[in-house]
Amino acid sequence: MSRWNELLPRLAQVPRENGTVALHQAANFLRETVEASGVDVELIAFTATPWALRLAGVIALAAGLLCFEMMRSGRYGAAIAVSLAIPALLVAELEFHQPVFGWIGTQTQQHELATLAARAPLQRVIFTAHYATKTDLLDPIEPAPGRCWPMESRRRR
């Protein structure tokens, strides 16, 4: 447990929003720490869209204001079209992961996959941890602790 108490301050004291240098530093720290304990770590690249949710909010607000202005000026057909387009764009972007506007600011990030050697070929443990996107927005005094959940632990047949 004392080792955990040494690691936690490096992970819990600084906000790590998606796409920031602090997030990359936390990922490198975790990888180096795990590798130092003798565990193999594989990096898997993926395309992240750290600004997609913020862009969705800005676009929804702008489209809402546009719709309001069209209604005020008597262009009801155009206002209906815009009001139908707003949820369609948001659902396409956020639910179906179509890069309508989320392609802005995309960047390559890394998943870290650590492989622990099993004592017997029939053993398998799947463990996952989420270290990204810690902000101090809702609780600036007490930083959020790290969270880890074992996903599956069973014997193979």
Coordinates of N, CA and C in Angstrom, one line a residue:
M1 N 0.8 -1.2 0.0 CA 0.0 0.0 0.0 C 0.9 1.3 0.0
S2 N 2.0 1.2 0.6 CA 2.9 2.4 0.6 C 3.3 2.8 -0.8
R3 N 3.5 1.8 -1.6 CA 3.9 2.1 -3.0 C 2.7 2.9 -3.7
W4 N 1.5 2.5 -3.4 CA 0.4 3.3 -4.0 C 0.4 4.7 -3.5
N5 N 0.7 4.9 -2.2 CA 0.7 6.2 -1.7 C 1.8 7.1 -2.3
E6 N 2.8 6.5 -2.8 CA 3.9 7.2 -3.5 C 3.4 7.6 -4.9
L7 N 2.7 6.7 -5.6 CA 2.2 7.0 -6.9 C 1.1 7.9 -7.1
L8 N 0.2 7.9 -6.1 CA -1.1 8.7 -6.2 C -0.9 10.2 -6.4
P9 N 0.0 10.8 -5.6 CA 0.2 12.2 -5.8 C 0.6 12.6 -7.2
R10 N 1.4 11.8 -7.9 CA 1.8 12.2 -9.3 C 0.6 12.1 -10.2
L11 N -0.4 11.4 -9.8 CA -1.6 11.2 -10.7 C -2.8 12.0 -10.3
A12 N -2.9 12.4 -9.1 CA -4.2 13.0 -8.6 C -4.1 14.5 -8.3
Q13 N -2.9 15.1 -8.4 CA -2.8 16.5 -8.0 C -2.9 17.5 -9.1
V14 N -2.7 17.0 -10.3 CA -2.7 17.9 -11.5 C -3.8 17.6 -12.4
P15 N -4.6 18.6 -12.9 CA -5.6 18.3 -13.9 C -5.0 17.7 -15.2
R16 N -5.7 16.7 -15.7 CA -5.2 16.0 -16.9 C -6.4 16.0 -18.0
E17 N -6.6 17.1 -18.6 CA -7.7 17.1 -19.5 C -7.2 16.4 -20.8
N18 N -8.1 15.8 -21.5 CA -7.8 15.1 -22.7 C -7.1 16.0 -23.7
G19 N -6.0 15.5 -24.2 CA -5.2 16.3 -25.2 C -4.2 17.2 -24.7
T20 N -4.0 17.2 -23.4 CA -3.0 18.2 -22.8 C -1.7 17.5 -22.5
V21 N -0.7 18.3 -22.3 CA 0.6 17.8 -22.0 C 0.6 17.0 -20.7
A22 N -0.2 17.5 -19.7 CA -0.3 16.8 -18.4 C -0.8 15.4 -18.6
L23 N -1.7 15.1 -19.5 CA -2.2 13.8 -19.8 C -1.0 12.9 -20.3
H24 N -0.3 13.5 -21.3 CA 0.8 12.7 -21.8 C 1.9 12.4 -20.8
Q25 N 2.1 13.4 -19.9 CA 3.1 13.2 -18.8 C 2.6 12.1 -17.9
A26 N 1.3 12.0 -17.6 CA 0.8 11.0 -16.7 C 0.9 9.6 -17.4
A27 N 0.6 9.6 -18.7 CA 0.8 8.3 -19.4 C 2.2 7.8 -19.4
N28 N 3.1 8.7 -19.6 CA 4.6 8.3 -19.6 C 5.0 7.9 -18.2
F29 N 4.5 8.6 -17.2 CA 4.9 8.2 -15.8 C 4.3 6.8 -15.5
L30 N 3.1 6.5 -15.9 CA 2.5 5.2 -15.6 C 3.3 4.1 -16.4
R31 N 3.6 4.4 -17.7 CA 4.3 3.4 -18.5 C 5.7 3.1 -17.9
E32 N 6.4 4.2 -17.5 CA 7.8 4.0 -17.0 C 7.7 3.3 -15.6
T33 N 6.7 3.6 -14.8 CA 6.6 2.9 -13.5 C 6.3 1.4 -13.7
V34 N 5.4 1.1 -14.6 CA 5.0 -0.3 -14.8 C 6.2 -1.0 -15.4
E35 N 6.9 -0.4 -16.4 CA 8.0 -1.1 -17.0 C 9.1 -1.3 -16.0
A36 N 9.3 -0.4 -15.0 CA 10.4 -0.5 -14.0 C 10.1 -1.7 -13.1
S37 N 8.8 -2.1 -13.0 CA 8.5 -3.2 -12.1 C 8.6 -4.6 -12.9
G38 N 9.1 -4.5 -14.2 CA 9.4 -5.7 -14.9 C 8.2 -6.2 -15.8
V39 N 7.2 -5.4 -16.0 CA 6.1 -5.7 -16.8 C 6.2 -5.1 -18.2
D40 N 5.9 -5.9 -19.2 CA 6.0 -5.4 -20.6 C 4.8 -4.5 -20.9
V41 N 5.1 -3.4 -21.5 CA 4.0 -2.4 -21.9 C 4.1 -2.2 -23.4
E42 N 2.9 -2.4 -24.0 CA 2.8 -2.1 -25.4 C 2.0 -0.9 -25.6
L43 N 2.4 0.0 -26.5 CA 1.6 1.2 -26.9 C 0.8 0.9 -28.1
I44 N -0.5 1.3 -28.0 CA -1.4 1.1 -29.2 C -1.9 2.5 -29.5
A45 N -1.6 3.0 -30.7 CA -2.0 4.3 -31.2 C -3.5 4.3 -31.6
F46 N -4.1 5.4 -31.3 CA -5.5 5.7 -31.7 C -5.7 7.2 -31.9
T47 N -6.7 7.5 -32.7 CA -7.0 8.9 -33.0 C -8.0 9.4 -32.0
A48 N -7.6 10.4 -31.2 CA -8.4 11.0 -30.2 C -9.0 12.3 -30.7
T49 N -10.2 12.6 -30.2 CA -10.9 13.8 -30.6 C -11.2 14.6 -29.3
P50 N -10.1 15.2 -28.7 CA -10.3 15.8 -27.4 C -11.2 17.0 -27.4
W51 N -11.5 17.6 -28.5 CA -12.3 18.8 -28.5 C -13.7 18.6 -29.1
A52 N -14.0 17.3 -29.4 CA -15.3 17.1 -30.0 C -16.5 17.5 -29.2
L53 N -16.5 17.2 -27.9 CA -17.6 17.6 -27.0 C -17.7 19.1 -26.9
R54 N -16.6 19.8 -26.7 CA -16.7 21.3 -26.7 C -17.2 21.9 -28.0
L55 N -16.7 21.3 -29.1 CA -17.1 21.8 -30.4 C -18.6 21.5 -30.6
A56 N -19.1 20.4 -30.1 CA -20.5 20.1 -30.2 C -21.3 21.1 -29.4
G57 N -20.9 21.5 -28.3 CA -21.6 22.6 -27.5 C -21.6 23.9 -28.2
V58 N -20.5 24.3 -28.8 CA -20.4 25.6 -29.5 C -21.3 25.5 -30.7
I59 N -21.2 24.4 -31.5 CA -22.1 24.3 -32.7 C -23.5 24.3 -32.3
A60 N -23.9 23.6 -31.3 CA -25.3 23.6 -30.9 C -25.8 25.0 -30.5
L61 N -25.0 25.7 -29.7 CA -25.3 27.0 -29.3 C -25.5 27.9 -30.6
A62 N -24.5 27.9 -31.5 CA -24.5 28.7 -32.7 C -25.8 28.4 -33.5
A63 N -26.0 27.1 -33.7 CA -27.2 26.7 -34.5 C -28.5 27.1 -33.8
G64 N -28.5 27.0 -32.5 CA -29.7 27.5 -31.7 C -29.9 29.0 -31.9
L65 N -28.9 29.8 -31.9 CA -29.0 31.2 -32.1 C -29.4 31.5 -33.5
L66 N -28.9 30.7 -34.5 CA -29.3 30.9 -35.9 C -30.7 30.6 -36.1
C67 N -31.2 29.5 -35.4 CA -32.6 29.1 -35.5 C -33.5 30.2 -34.9
F68 N -33.1 30.8 -33.8 CA -33.8 31.9 -33.2 C -33.9 33.1 -34.1
E69 N -32.8 33.4 -34.7 CA -32.8 34.6 -35.6 C -33.7 34.3 -36.8
M70 N -33.7 33.1 -37.3 CA -34.5 32.8 -38.5 C -36.0 32.9 -38.1
M71 N -36.3 32.4 -36.9 CA -37.7 32.5 -36.5 C -38.1 33.9 -36.3
R72 N -37.3 34.7 -35.8 CA -37.6 36.1 -35.5 C -37.8 36.9 -36.9
S73 N -37.0 36.5 -37.9 CA -37.1 37.2 -39.2 C -38.2 36.6 -40.1
G74 N -38.9 35.6 -39.6 CA -40.0 35.0 -40.4 C -39.6 33.9 -41.4
R75 N -38.4 33.4 -41.3 CA -37.9 32.3 -42.2 C -38.2 31.0 -41.5
Y76 N -39.4 30.6 -41.4 CA -39.8 29.4 -40.6 C -39.3 28.1 -41.2
G77 N -39.3 28.0 -42.5 CA -38.8 26.8 -43.1 C -37.4 26.5 -42.8
A78 N -36.6 27.6 -43.0 CA -35.1 27.5 -42.7 C -34.9 27.2 -41.2
A79 N -35.7 27.8 -40.3 CA -35.6 27.5 -38.9 C -35.9 26.1 -38.6
I80 N -36.9 25.5 -39.2 CA -37.2 24.1 -39.0 C -36.1 23.2 -39.4
A81 N -35.5 23.6 -40.6 CA -34.4 22.8 -41.1 C -33.2 22.8 -40.2
V82 N -32.9 24.0 -39.6 CA -31.8 24.1 -38.7 C -32.1 23.4 -37.4
S83 N -33.3 23.5 -36.9 CA -33.7 22.8 -35.7 C -33.7 21.3 -35.8
L84 N -33.9 20.8 -37.0 CA -33.8 19.3 -37.3 C -32.3 18.9 -37.5
A85 N -31.5 19.8 -38.0 CA -30.1 19.5 -38.3 C -29.3 19.4 -37.0
I86 N -29.7 20.2 -36.0 CA -28.9 20.3 -34.7 C -28.8 18.9 -34.1
P87 N -29.9 18.2 -33.8 CA -29.8 16.9 -33.1 C -29.2 15.8 -34.1
A88 N -29.5 16.0 -35.4 CA -28.9 15.0 -36.3 C -27.4 15.1 -36.3
L89 N -26.8 16.3 -36.4 CA -25.4 16.4 -36.3 C -24.8 15.9 -35.0
L90 N -25.4 16.3 -33.9 CA -24.9 15.8 -32.6 C -25.0 14.3 -32.5
V91 N -26.0 13.7 -32.9 CA -26.1 12.2 -32.8 C -25.1 11.6 -33.7
A92 N -24.9 12.1 -34.9 CA -23.9 11.6 -35.8 C -22.5 11.7 -35.2
E93 N -22.2 12.8 -34.6 CA -20.9 13.0 -34.1 C -20.6 12.2 -32.8
L94 N -21.6 12.3 -31.9 CA -21.3 11.8 -30.5 C -21.8 10.3 -30.3
E95 N -22.8 9.9 -31.1 CA -23.2 8.5 -30.9 C -22.7 7.6 -32.0
F96 N -22.6 8.0 -33.2 CA -22.2 7.2 -34.3 C -20.7 7.4 -34.7
H97 N -20.1 8.4 -34.0 CA -18.6 8.7 -34.2 C -18.3 9.0 -35.6
Q98 N -19.2 9.7 -36.3 CA -18.9 10.3 -37.6 C -18.2 11.6 -37.4
P99 N -17.1 11.9 -38.0 CA -16.4 13.1 -37.8 C -17.0 14.3 -38.5
V100 N -18.2 14.7 -38.1 CA -18.9 15.9 -38.6 C -18.1 17.2 -38.4
F101 N -17.7 17.4 -37.1 CA -16.9 18.5 -36.7 C -15.8 18.1 -35.7
G102 N -15.9 16.9 -35.2 CA -14.9 16.5 -34.3 C -13.5 16.2 -34.8
W103 N -13.4 16.3 -36.2 CA -12.1 16.1 -36.8 C -11.1 17.3 -36.5
I104 N -11.7 18.4 -36.0 CA -10.9 19.5 -35.7 C -10.2 19.2 -34.4
G105 N -8.9 19.4 -34.5 CA -8.0 19.1 -33.3 C -7.8 17.7 -33.0
T106 N -8.0 16.8 -33.9 CA -7.7 15.4 -33.6 C -6.2 15.2 -33.4
Q107 N -5.8 14.2 -32.7 CA -4.4 13.9 -32.4 C -4.3 12.4 -32.1
T108 N -3.1 12.0 -32.3 CA -2.8 10.6 -32.0 C -2.4 10.5 -30.6
Q109 N -3.1 9.6 -29.9 CA -2.7 9.3 -28.5 C -2.4 7.8 -28.4
Q110 N -2.0 7.4 -27.2 CA -1.6 6.0 -27.0 C -2.4 5.3 -25.9
H111 N -2.9 4.1 -26.2 CA -3.4 3.2 -25.1 C -2.1 2.5 -24.6
E112 N -2.1 2.2 -23.3 CA -1.0 1.4 -22.8 C -1.5 0.0 -22.4
L113 N -1.0 -1.0 -22.9 CA -1.4 -2.4 -22.7 C -0.2 -3.1 -22.0
A114 N -0.4 -3.4 -20.7 CA 0.6 -4.1 -19.9 C 0.2 -5.6 -19.9
T115 N 1.2 -6.4 -20.1 CA 1.0 -7.9 -20.2 C 1.7 -8.5 -19.0
L116 N 1.0 -9.2 -18.1 CA 1.6 -9.9 -17.0 C 1.7 -11.3 -17.4
A117 N 2.8 -11.9 -17.1 CA 3.0 -13.4 -17.4 C 2.2 -14.2 -16.4
A118 N 1.4 -15.1 -16.9 CA 0.6 -16.0 -16.0 C 1.4 -17.1 -15.4
R119 N 1.1 -17.5 -14.2 CA 1.9 -18.6 -13.6 C 1.6 -19.9 -14.2
A120 N 0.4 -20.0 -14.7 CA 0.0 -21.3 -15.4 C -0.8 -20.8 -16.7
P121 N -0.7 -21.7 -17.8 CA -1.3 -21.3 -19.0 C -2.8 -21.2 -18.9
L122 N -3.4 -21.7 -17.9 CA -4.9 -21.6 -17.8 C -5.4 -20.3 -17.0
Q123 N -4.4 -19.5 -16.6 CA -4.8 -18.3 -15.8 C -4.8 -17.1 -16.7
R124 N -5.8 -16.2 -16.4 CA -5.9 -15.0 -17.2 C -6.5 -13.9 -16.3
V125 N -5.9 -12.8 -16.2 CA -6.5 -11.6 -15.5 C -6.5 -10.5 -16.4
I126 N -7.7 -9.9 -16.6 CA -7.8 -8.6 -17.4 C -8.1 -7.5 -16.4
F127 N -7.2 -6.5 -16.5 CA -7.2 -5.4 -15.5 C -7.2 -4.1 -16.3
T128 N -8.1 -3.2 -16.0 CA -8.1 -1.9 -16.7 C -8.1 -0.8 -15.8
A129 N -7.5 0.3 -16.2 CA -7.4 1.5 -15.4 C -7.7 2.7 -16.3
H130 N -8.3 3.7 -15.8 CA -8.6 4.9 -16.6 C -7.9 6.1 -15.9
Y131 N -6.9 6.7 -16.5 CA -6.2 7.8 -15.9 C -6.4 9.1 -16.5
A132 N -7.2 9.2 -17.6 CA -7.3 10.4 -18.4 C -8.4 11.3 -17.8
T133 N -8.4 12.5 -18.3 CA -9.5 13.5 -18.1 C -9.9 13.7 -16.7
K134 N -8.9 14.1 -15.9 CA -9.2 14.5 -14.5 C -9.2 16.0 -14.5
T135 N -10.3 16.6 -14.1 CA -10.3 18.1 -14.0 C -10.6 18.5 -12.5
D136 N -10.4 19.7 -12.2 CA -10.7 20.2 -10.9 C -12.0 21.1 -11.0
L137 N -12.8 20.9 -12.0 CA -13.9 21.8 -12.3 C -14.9 21.7 -11.1
L138 N -15.3 20.5 -10.7 CA -16.4 20.3 -9.8 C -15.9 20.3 -8.3
D139 N -14.6 19.9 -8.1 CA -14.1 19.8 -6.8 C -12.7 20.3 -6.7
P140 N -12.5 21.6 -6.7 CA -11.1 22.1 -6.7 C -10.3 21.9 -5.5
I141 N -10.9 21.5 -4.4 CA -10.2 21.4 -3.1 C -9.7 20.0 -3.0
E142 N -10.5 19.0 -3.2 CA -10.2 17.6 -3.0 C -10.0 16.9 -4.4
P143 N -8.8 16.7 -4.8 CA -8.6 16.1 -6.1 C -9.2 14.7 -6.2
A144 N -9.6 14.3 -7.4 CA -10.3 13.0 -7.6 C -9.2 11.9 -7.5
P145 N -9.5 10.8 -6.7 CA -8.6 9.7 -6.6 C -8.5 8.9 -7.9
G146 N -7.5 8.2 -8.1 CA -7.4 7.3 -9.2 C -8.4 6.1 -9.1
R147 N -8.9 5.6 -10.2 CA -9.9 4.5 -10.1 C -9.4 3.4 -11.0
C148 N -9.5 2.2 -10.5 CA -9.1 1.0 -11.2 C -10.2 -0.1 -10.9
W149 N -10.5 -0.9 -12.0 CA -11.5 -1.9 -11.8 C -11.0 -3.2 -12.5
P150 N -11.0 -4.3 -11.8 CA -10.7 -5.6 -12.4 C -11.9 -5.9 -13.3
M151 N -11.6 -6.2 -14.6 CA -12.7 -6.5 -15.5 C -13.1 -8.0 -15.5
E152 N -12.1 -8.8 -15.4 CA -12.3 -10.3 -15.5 C -11.2 -11.0 -14.9
S153 N -11.5 -12.0 -14.1 CA -10.5 -12.9 -13.6 C -11.1 -14.3 -13.5
R154 N -10.6 -15.2 -14.3 CA -11.1 -16.5 -14.3 C -10.1 -17.5 -14.8
R155 N -10.4 -18.8 -14.7 CA -9.5 -19.8 -15.3 C -10.0 -20.1 -16.7
R156 N -9.1 -20.3 -17.6 CA -9.5 -20.7 -18.9 C -9.8 -22.2 -18.9
R157 N -10.7 -22.6 -19.8 CA -11.0 -24.0 -19.9 C -10.4 -24.6 -21.1

